[in-house]
mmCIF file of C-alpha atoms and ligand atoms in Angstrom:
data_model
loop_
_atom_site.group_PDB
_atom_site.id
_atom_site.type_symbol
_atom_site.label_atom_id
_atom_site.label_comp_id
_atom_site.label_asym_id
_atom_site.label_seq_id
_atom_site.Cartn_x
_atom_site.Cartn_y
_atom_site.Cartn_z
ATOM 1 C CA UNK A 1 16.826 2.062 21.030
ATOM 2 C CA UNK A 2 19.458 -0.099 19.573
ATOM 3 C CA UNK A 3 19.109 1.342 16.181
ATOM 4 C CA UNK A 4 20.681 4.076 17.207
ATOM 5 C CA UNK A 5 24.602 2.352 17.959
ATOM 6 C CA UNK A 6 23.608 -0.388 14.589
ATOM 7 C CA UNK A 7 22.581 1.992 12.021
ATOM 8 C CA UNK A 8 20.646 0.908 9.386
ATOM 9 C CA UNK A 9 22.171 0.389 5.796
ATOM 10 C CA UNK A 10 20.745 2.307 2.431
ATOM 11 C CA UNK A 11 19.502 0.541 0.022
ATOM 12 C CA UNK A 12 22.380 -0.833 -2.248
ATOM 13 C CA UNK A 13 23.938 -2.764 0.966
ATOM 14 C CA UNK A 14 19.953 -3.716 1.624
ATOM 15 C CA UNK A 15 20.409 -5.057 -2.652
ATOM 16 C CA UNK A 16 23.764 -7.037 -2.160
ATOM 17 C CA UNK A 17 23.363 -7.984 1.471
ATOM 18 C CA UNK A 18 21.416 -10.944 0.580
ATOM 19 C CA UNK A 19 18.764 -12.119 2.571
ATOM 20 C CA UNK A 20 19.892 -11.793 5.678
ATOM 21 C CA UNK A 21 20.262 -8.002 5.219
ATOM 22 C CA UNK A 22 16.505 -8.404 4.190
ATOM 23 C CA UNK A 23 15.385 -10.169 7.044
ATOM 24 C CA UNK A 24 17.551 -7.384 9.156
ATOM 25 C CA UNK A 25 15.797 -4.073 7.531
ATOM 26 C CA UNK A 26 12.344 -6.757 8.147
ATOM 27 C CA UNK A 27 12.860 -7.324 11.618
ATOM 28 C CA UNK A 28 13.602 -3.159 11.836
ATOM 29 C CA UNK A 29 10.151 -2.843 10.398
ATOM 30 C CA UNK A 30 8.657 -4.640 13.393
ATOM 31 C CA UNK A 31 11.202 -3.215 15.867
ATOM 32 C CA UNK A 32 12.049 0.265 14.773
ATOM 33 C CA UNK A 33 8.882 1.844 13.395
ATOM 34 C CA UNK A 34 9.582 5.709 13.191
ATOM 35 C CA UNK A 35 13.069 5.334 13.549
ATOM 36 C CA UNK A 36 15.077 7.829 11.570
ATOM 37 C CA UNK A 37 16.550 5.202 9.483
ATOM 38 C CA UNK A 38 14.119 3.139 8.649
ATOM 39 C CA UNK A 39 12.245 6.316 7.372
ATOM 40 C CA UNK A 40 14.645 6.604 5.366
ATOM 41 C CA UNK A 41 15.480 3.537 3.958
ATOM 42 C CA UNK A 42 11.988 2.708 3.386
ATOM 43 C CA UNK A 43 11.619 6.229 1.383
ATOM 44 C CA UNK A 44 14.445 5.854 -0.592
ATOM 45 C CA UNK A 45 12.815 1.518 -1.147
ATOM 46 C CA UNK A 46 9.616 3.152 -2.486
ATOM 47 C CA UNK A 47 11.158 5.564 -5.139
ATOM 48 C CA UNK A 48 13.372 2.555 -6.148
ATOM 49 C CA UNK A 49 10.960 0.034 -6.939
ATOM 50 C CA UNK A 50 12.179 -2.610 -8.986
ATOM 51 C CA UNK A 51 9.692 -5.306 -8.910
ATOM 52 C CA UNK A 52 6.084 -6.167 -10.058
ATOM 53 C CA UNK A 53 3.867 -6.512 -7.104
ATOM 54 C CA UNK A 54 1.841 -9.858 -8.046
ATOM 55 C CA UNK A 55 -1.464 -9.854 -5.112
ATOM 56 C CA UNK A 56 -3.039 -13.052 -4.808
ATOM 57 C CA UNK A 57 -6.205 -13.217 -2.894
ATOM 58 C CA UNK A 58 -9.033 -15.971 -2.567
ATOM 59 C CA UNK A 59 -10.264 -17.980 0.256
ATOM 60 C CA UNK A 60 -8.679 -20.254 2.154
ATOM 61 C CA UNK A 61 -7.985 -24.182 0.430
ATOM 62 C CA UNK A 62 -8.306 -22.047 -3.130
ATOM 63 C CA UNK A 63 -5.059 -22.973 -3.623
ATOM 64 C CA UNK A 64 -3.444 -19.507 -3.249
ATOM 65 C CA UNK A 65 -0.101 -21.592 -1.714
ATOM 66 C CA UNK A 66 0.453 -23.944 -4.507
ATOM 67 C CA UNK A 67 -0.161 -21.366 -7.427
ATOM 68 C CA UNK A 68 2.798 -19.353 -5.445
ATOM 69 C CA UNK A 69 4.714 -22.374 -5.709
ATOM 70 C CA UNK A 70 4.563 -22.734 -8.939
ATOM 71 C CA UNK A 71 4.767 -19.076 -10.072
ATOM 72 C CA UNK A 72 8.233 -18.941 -7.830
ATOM 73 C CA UNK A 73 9.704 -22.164 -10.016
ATOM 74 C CA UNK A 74 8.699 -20.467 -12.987
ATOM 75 C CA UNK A 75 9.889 -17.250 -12.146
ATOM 76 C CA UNK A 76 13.522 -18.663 -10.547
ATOM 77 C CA UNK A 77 13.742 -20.794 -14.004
ATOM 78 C CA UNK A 78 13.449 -17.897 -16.404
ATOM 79 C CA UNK A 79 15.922 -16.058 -14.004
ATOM 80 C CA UNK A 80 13.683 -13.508 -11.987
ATOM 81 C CA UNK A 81 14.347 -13.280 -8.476
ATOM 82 C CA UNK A 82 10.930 -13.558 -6.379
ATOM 83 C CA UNK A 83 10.121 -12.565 -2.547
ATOM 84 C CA UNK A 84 6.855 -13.956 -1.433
ATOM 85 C CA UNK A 85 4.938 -12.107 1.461
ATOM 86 C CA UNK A 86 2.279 -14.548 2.971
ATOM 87 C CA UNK A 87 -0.099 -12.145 5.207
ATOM 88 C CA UNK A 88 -1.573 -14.871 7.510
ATOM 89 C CA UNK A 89 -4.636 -13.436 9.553
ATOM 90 C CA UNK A 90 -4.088 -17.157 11.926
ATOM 91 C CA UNK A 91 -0.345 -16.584 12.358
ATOM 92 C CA UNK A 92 0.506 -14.364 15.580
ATOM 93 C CA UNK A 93 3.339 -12.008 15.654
ATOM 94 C CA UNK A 94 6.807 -13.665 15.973
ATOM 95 C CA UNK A 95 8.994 -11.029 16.402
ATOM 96 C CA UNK A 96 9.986 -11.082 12.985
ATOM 97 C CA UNK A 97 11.456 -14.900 12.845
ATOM 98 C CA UNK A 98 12.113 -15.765 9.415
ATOM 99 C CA UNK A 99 9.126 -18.228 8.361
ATOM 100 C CA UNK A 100 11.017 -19.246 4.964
ATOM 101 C CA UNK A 101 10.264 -23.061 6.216
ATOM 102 C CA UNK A 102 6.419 -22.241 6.353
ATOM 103 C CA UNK A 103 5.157 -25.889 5.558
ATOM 104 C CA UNK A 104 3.520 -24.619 1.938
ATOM 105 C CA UNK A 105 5.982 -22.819 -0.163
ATOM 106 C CA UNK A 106 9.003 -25.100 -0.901
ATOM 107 C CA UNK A 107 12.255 -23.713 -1.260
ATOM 108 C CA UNK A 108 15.555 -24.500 -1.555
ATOM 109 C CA UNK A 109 17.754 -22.518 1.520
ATOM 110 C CA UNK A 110 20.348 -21.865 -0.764
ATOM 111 C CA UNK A 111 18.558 -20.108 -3.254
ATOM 112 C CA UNK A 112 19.857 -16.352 -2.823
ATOM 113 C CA UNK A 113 17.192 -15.657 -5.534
ATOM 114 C CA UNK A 114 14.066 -16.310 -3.404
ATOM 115 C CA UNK A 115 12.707 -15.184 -0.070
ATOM 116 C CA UNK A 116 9.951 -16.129 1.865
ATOM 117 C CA UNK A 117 8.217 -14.417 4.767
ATOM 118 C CA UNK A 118 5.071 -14.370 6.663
ATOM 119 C CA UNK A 119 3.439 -11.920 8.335
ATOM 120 C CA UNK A 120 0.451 -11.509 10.725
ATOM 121 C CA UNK A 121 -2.365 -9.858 9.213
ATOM 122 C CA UNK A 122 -4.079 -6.710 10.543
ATOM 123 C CA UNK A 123 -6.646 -8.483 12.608
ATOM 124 C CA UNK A 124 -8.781 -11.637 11.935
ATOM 125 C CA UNK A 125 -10.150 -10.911 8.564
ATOM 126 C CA UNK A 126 -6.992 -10.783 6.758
ATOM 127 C CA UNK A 127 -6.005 -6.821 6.712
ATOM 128 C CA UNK A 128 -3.130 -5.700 5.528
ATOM 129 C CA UNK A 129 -0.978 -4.160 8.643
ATOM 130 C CA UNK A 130 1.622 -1.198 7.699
ATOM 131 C CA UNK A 131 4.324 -3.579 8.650
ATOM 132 C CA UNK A 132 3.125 -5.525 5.797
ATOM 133 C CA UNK A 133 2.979 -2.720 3.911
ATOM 134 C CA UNK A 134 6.325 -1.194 4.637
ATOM 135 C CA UNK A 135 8.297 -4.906 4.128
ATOM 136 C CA UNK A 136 6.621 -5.063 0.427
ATOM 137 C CA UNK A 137 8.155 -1.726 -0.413
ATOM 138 C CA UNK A 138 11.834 -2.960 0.995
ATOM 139 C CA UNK A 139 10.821 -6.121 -0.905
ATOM 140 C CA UNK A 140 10.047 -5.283 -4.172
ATOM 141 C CA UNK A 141 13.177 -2.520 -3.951
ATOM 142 C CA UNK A 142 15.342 -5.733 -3.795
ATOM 143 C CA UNK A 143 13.930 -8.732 -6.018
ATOM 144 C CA UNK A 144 12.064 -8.765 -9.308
ATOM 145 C CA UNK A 145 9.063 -10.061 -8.675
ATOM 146 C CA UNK A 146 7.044 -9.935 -5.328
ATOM 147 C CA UNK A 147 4.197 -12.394 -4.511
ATOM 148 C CA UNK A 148 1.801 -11.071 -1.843
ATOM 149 C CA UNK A 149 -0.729 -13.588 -0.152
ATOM 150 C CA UNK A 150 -3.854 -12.717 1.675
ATOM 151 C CA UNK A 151 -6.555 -14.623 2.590
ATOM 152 C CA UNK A 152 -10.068 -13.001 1.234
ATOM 153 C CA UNK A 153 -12.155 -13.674 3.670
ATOM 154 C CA UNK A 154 -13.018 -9.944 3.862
ATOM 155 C CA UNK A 155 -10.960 -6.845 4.514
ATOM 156 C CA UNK A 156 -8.097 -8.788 2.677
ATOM 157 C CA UNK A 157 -9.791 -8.326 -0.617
ATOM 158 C CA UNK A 158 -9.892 -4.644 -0.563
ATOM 159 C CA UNK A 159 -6.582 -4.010 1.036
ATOM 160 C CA UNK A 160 -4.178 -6.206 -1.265
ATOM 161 C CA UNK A 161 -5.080 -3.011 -3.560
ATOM 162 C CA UNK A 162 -3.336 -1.291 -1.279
ATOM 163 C CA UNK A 163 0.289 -2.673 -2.415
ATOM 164 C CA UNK A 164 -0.428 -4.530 -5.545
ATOM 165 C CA UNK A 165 0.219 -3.869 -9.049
ATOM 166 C CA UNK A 166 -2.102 -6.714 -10.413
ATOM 167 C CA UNK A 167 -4.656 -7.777 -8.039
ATOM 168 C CA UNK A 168 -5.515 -11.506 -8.602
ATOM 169 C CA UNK A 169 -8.371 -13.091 -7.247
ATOM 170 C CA UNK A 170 -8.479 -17.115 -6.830
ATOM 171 C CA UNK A 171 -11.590 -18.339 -6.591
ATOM 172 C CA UNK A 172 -12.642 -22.239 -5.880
ATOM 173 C CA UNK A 173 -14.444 -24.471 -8.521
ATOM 174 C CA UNK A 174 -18.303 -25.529 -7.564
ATOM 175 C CA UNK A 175 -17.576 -23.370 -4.454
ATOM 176 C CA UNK A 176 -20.839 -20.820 -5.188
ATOM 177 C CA UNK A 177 -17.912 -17.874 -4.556
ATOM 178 C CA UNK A 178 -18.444 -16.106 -7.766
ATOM 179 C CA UNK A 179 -22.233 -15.287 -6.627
ATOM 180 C CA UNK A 180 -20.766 -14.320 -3.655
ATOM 181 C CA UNK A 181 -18.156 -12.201 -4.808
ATOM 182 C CA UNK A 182 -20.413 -10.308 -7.202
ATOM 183 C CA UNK A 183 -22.718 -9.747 -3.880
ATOM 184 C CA UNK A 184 -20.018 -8.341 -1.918
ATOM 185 C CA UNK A 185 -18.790 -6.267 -4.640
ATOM 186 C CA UNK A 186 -15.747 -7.788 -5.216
ATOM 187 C CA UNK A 187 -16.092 -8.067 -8.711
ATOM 188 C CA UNK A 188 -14.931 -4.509 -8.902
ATOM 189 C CA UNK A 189 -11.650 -5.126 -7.680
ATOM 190 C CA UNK A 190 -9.410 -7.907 -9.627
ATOM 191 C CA UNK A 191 -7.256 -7.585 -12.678
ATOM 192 C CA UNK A 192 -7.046 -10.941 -13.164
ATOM 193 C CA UNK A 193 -9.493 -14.075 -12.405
ATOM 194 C CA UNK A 194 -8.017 -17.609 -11.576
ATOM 195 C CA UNK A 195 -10.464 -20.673 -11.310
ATOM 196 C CA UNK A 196 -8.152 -23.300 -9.755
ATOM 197 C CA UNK A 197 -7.788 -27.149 -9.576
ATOM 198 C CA UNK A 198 -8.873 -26.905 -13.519
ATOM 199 C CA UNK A 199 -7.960 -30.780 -12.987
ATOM 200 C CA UNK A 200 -11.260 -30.943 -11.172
ATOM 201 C CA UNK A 201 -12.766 -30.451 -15.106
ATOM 202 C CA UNK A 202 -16.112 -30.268 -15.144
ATOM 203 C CA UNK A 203 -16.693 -27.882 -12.009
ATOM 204 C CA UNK A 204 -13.713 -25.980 -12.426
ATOM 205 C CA UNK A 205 -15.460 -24.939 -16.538
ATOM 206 C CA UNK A 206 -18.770 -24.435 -14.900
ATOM 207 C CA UNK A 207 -17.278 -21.893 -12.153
ATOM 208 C CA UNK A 208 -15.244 -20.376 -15.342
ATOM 209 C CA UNK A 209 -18.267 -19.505 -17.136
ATOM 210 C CA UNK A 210 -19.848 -18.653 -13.543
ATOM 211 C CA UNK A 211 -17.646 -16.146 -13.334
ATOM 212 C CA UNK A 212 -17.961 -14.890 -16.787
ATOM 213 C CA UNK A 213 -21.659 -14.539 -16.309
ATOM 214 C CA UNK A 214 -21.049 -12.656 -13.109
ATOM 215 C CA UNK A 215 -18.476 -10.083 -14.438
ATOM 216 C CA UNK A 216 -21.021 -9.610 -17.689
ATOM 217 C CA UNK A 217 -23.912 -9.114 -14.973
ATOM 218 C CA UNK A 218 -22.007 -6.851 -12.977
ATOM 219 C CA UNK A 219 -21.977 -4.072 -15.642
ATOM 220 C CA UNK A 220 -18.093 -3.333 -16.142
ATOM 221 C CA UNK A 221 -15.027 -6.036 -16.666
ATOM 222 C CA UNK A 222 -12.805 -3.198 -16.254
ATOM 223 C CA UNK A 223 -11.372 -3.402 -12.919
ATOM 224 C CA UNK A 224 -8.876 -1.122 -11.504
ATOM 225 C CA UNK A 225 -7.361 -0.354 -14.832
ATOM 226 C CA UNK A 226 -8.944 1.909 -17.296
ATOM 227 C CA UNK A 227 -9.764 -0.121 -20.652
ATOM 228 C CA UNK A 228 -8.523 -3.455 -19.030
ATOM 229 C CA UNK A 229 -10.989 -6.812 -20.218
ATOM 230 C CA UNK A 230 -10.454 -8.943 -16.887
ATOM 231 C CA UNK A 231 -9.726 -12.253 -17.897
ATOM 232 C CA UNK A 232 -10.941 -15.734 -16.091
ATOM 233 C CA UNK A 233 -8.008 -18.360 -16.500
ATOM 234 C CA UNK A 234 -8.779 -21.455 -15.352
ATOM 235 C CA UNK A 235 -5.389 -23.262 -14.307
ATOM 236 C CA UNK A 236 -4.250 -26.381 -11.930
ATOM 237 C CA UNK A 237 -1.190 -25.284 -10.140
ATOM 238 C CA UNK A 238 -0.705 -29.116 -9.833
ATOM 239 C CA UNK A 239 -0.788 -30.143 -12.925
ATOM 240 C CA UNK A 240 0.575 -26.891 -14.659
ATOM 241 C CA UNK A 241 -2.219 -26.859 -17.158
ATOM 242 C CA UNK A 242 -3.005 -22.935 -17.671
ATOM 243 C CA UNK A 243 0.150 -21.848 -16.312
ATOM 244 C CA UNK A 244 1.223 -20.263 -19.469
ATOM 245 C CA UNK A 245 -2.268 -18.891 -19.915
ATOM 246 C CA UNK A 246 -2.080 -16.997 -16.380
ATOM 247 C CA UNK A 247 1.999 -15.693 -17.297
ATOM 248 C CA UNK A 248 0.418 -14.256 -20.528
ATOM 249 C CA UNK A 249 -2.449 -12.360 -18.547
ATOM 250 C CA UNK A 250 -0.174 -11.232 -16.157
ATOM 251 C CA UNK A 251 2.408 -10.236 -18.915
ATOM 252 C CA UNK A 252 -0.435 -8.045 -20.538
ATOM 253 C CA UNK A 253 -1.899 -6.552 -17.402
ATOM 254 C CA UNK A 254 1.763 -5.203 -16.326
ATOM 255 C CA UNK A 255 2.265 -4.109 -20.110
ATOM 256 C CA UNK A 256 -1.147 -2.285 -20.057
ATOM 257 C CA UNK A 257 -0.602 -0.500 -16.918
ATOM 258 C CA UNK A 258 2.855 0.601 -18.050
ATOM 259 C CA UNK A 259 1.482 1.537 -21.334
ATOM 260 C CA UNK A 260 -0.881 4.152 -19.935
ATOM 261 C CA UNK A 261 0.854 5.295 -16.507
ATOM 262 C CA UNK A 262 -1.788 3.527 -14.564
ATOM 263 C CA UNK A 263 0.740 2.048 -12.118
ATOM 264 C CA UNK A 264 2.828 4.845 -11.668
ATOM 265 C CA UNK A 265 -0.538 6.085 -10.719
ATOM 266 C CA UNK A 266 -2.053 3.418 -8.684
ATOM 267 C CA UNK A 267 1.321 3.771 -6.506
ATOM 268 C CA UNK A 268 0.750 7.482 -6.149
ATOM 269 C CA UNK A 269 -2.573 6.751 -4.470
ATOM 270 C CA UNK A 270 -1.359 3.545 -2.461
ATOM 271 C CA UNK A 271 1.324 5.558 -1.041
ATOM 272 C CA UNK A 272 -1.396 8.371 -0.154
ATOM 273 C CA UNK A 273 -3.523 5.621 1.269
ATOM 274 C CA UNK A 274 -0.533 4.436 2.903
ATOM 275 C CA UNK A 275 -0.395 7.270 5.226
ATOM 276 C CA UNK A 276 -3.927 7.190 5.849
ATOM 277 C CA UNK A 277 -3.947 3.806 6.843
ATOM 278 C CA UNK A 278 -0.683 4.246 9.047
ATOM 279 C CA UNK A 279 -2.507 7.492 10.855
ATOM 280 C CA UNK A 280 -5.821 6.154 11.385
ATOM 281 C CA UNK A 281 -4.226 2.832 12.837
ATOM 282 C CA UNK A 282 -2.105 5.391 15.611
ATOM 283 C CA UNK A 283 -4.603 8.329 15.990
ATOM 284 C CA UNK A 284 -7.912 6.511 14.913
ATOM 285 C CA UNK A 285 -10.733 7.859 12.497
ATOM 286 C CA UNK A 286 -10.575 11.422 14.793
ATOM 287 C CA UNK A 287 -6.825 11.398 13.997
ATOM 288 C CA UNK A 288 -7.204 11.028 10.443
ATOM 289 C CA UNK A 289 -9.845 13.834 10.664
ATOM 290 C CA UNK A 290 -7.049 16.689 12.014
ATOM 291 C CA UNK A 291 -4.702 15.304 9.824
ATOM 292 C CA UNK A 292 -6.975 16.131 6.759
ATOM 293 C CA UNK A 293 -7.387 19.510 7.568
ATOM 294 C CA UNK A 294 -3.076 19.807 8.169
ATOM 295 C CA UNK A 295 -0.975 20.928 5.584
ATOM 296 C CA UNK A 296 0.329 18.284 3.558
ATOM 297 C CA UNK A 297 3.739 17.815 4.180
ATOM 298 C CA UNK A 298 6.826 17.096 1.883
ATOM 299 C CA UNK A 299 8.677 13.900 0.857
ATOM 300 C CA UNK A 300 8.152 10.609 0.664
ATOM 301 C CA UNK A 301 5.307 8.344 2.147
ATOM 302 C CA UNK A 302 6.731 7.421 5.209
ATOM 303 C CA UNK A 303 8.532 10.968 6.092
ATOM 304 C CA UNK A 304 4.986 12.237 5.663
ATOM 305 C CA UNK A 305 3.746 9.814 7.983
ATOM 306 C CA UNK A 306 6.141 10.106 10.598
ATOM 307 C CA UNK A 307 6.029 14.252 10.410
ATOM 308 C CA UNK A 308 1.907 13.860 10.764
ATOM 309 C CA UNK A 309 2.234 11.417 13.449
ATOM 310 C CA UNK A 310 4.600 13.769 15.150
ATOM 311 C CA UNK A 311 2.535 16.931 14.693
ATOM 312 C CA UNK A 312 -0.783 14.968 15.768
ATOM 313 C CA UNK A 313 1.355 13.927 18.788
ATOM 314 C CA UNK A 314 2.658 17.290 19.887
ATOM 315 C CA UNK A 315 -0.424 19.159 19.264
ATOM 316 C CA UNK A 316 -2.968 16.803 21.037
ATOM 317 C CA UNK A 317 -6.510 18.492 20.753
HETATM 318 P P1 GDP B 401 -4.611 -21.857 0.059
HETATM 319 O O1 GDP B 401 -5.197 -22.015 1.417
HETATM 320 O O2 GDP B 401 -5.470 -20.977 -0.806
HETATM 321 O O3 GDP B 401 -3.184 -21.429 0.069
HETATM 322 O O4 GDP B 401 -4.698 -23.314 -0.640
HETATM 323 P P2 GDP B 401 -3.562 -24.425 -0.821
HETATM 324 O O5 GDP B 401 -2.611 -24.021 -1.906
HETATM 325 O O6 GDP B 401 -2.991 -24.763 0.494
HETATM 326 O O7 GDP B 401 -4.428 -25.632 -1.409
HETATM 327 C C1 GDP B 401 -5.518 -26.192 -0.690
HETATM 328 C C2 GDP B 401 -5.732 -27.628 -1.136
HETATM 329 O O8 GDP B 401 -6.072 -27.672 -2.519
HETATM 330 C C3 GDP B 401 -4.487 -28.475 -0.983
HETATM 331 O O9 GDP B 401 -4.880 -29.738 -0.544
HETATM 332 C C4 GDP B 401 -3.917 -28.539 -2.375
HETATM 333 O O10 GDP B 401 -3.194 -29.720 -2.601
HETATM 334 C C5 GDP B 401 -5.176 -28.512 -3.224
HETATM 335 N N1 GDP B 401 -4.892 -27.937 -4.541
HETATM 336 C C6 GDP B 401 -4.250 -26.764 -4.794
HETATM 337 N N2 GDP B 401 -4.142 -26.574 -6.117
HETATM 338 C C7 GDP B 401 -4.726 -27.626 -6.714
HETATM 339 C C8 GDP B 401 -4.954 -28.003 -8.084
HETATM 340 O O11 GDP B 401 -4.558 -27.319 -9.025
HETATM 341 N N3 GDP B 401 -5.622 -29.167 -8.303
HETATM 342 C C9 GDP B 401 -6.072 -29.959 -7.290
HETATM 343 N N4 GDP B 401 -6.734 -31.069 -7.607
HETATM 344 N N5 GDP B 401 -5.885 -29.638 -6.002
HETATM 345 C C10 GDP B 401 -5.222 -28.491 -5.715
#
């Protein structure tokens, strides 16, 4: 494999290289999987985090795209650098082209401070695959702040817990999702609601106190993080009214979580999960059965992974 005679770089040259060095240790991700390198670059990524992992979820035409927008101008103006990762169940695989023009997040080319990528999801309801996975560790090892996008319209919902720090669910004014949401569940998962196109007035206060009347129904407000109140924010990413509102909220989830180790925990179980994922997708739910009764190896998420894979290869039953 070409890897071999272009060796991949560690992680400082992956921090000053700029984007293209990103989109290089991307592309690897799609190319190389397994590769000695990558594993460990990606290893050493995932011990280096830098970044807060922001997931937005909601259906599609919520408005997920122009509340990124707007979060990356605000972010770039008070000086963060931002990657956003658009997981796009519609999009097929492009052999790891650079999407940074994708119509819906604006951005100026020569911005060093702001990358853009999408990637195809998992399968049609929005999963997250482990390439997504593995270019959100790389990602949020480089820039400050890292946007994921996926599209709830199932799977999505569930797995953006898989990589995110605060999960943030968007949900649509008048749309009837907040029943729906509290059917399916859902309810359990987000640290933070958003009720968008607050412009809309009227519907988008009646879905707020929807919402509120869900969460209150559904027994617990606590989400993923122990003692956490979820709040509802209603903002309009167009207008920039509840903006500040939503910065605060996210400001006080990420100090909460840091307060009382819950995200140095939460990424101890994503990165278990991780491997799960990554061995059930290879060696299927009979796979992930021998692998639970192997000894648990050593290191870091993806040396694990690649030392079960090759054990589970060698030793096929
Ligand atoms: P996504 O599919 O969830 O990414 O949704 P988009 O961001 O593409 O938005 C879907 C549609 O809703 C677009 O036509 C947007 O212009 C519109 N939209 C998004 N945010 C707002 C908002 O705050 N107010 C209003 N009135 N429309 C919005």
């Amino acid at each position: 494999m070409s890897h071999a005679s272009s060796p991949l770089f560690d992680l400082e040259t992956l921090r000053s290289g700029g984007k293209r060095a990103v989109a290089k240790a991307l592309a690897a991700v799609e190319t190389a999987r397994g590769s000695c390198a990558l594993v460990a670059l990606l290893d050493e990524a995932a011990r280096a985090a830098r970044a807060h992992v922001l997931g937005l979820t909601g259906p599609p035409g919520v408005g997920k795209s122009t509340l990124t927008n707007a979060l990356v101008q605000r972010a770039r103006k008070a000086g963060q650098t931002v990657a956003v990762l658009a997981v796009d169940p519609s999009s097929r695989r492009t052999g790891g082209a650079l999407l940074g023009d994708r119509a819906r997040i604006q951005t100026d080319p020569e911005d060093r401070g702001i990358f853009v990528r999408s990637m195809a999801a998992r399968d049609r309801l929005g999963g997250l695959s482990d390439d997504a996975i593995a270019a959100v560790v790389l990602l949020r090892a480089v820039y400050d702040l890292v946007i994921v996008e996926t599209v709830g319209v199932g799977q999505s919902e569930a797995d953006i817990s898989l990589v995110a720090d605060t999960v943030v669910l968007c949900i649509q004014p008048a749309s009837g999702d907040s029943l729906q949401f509290m059917k399916a569940g859902v309810m359990e998962l987000p640290d933070i609601i958003v009720v968008t196109k607050a412009d809309m007035a009227e519907v988008a206060r009646r879905a707020a106190s929807e919402v509120a009347g869900a969460i209150s129904l559904s027994g617990g407000s606590e989400g993923h993080s122990q003692g956490w109140k979820v709040p509802v924010i209603r903002l309009s990413a167009t207008t920039g009214e509840g903006l500040d509102s939503f910065d605060e909220a996210v400001q006080a989830h990420l100090s909460h979580v840091e307060a009382h180790q819950i995200r140095a925990q939460r990424r101890v179980e994503q990165e278990e999960r991780w491997v799960e994922e990554a061995i059930k997708v290879r060696f299927g739910t009979h796979g992930l059965a021998r692998m639970r009764r192997m000894a648990r190896p050593q290191g870091g998420p993806f040396a694990r992974e690649a030392e079960l894979a090759a054990e589970l290869t060698s030793n096929q039953e």
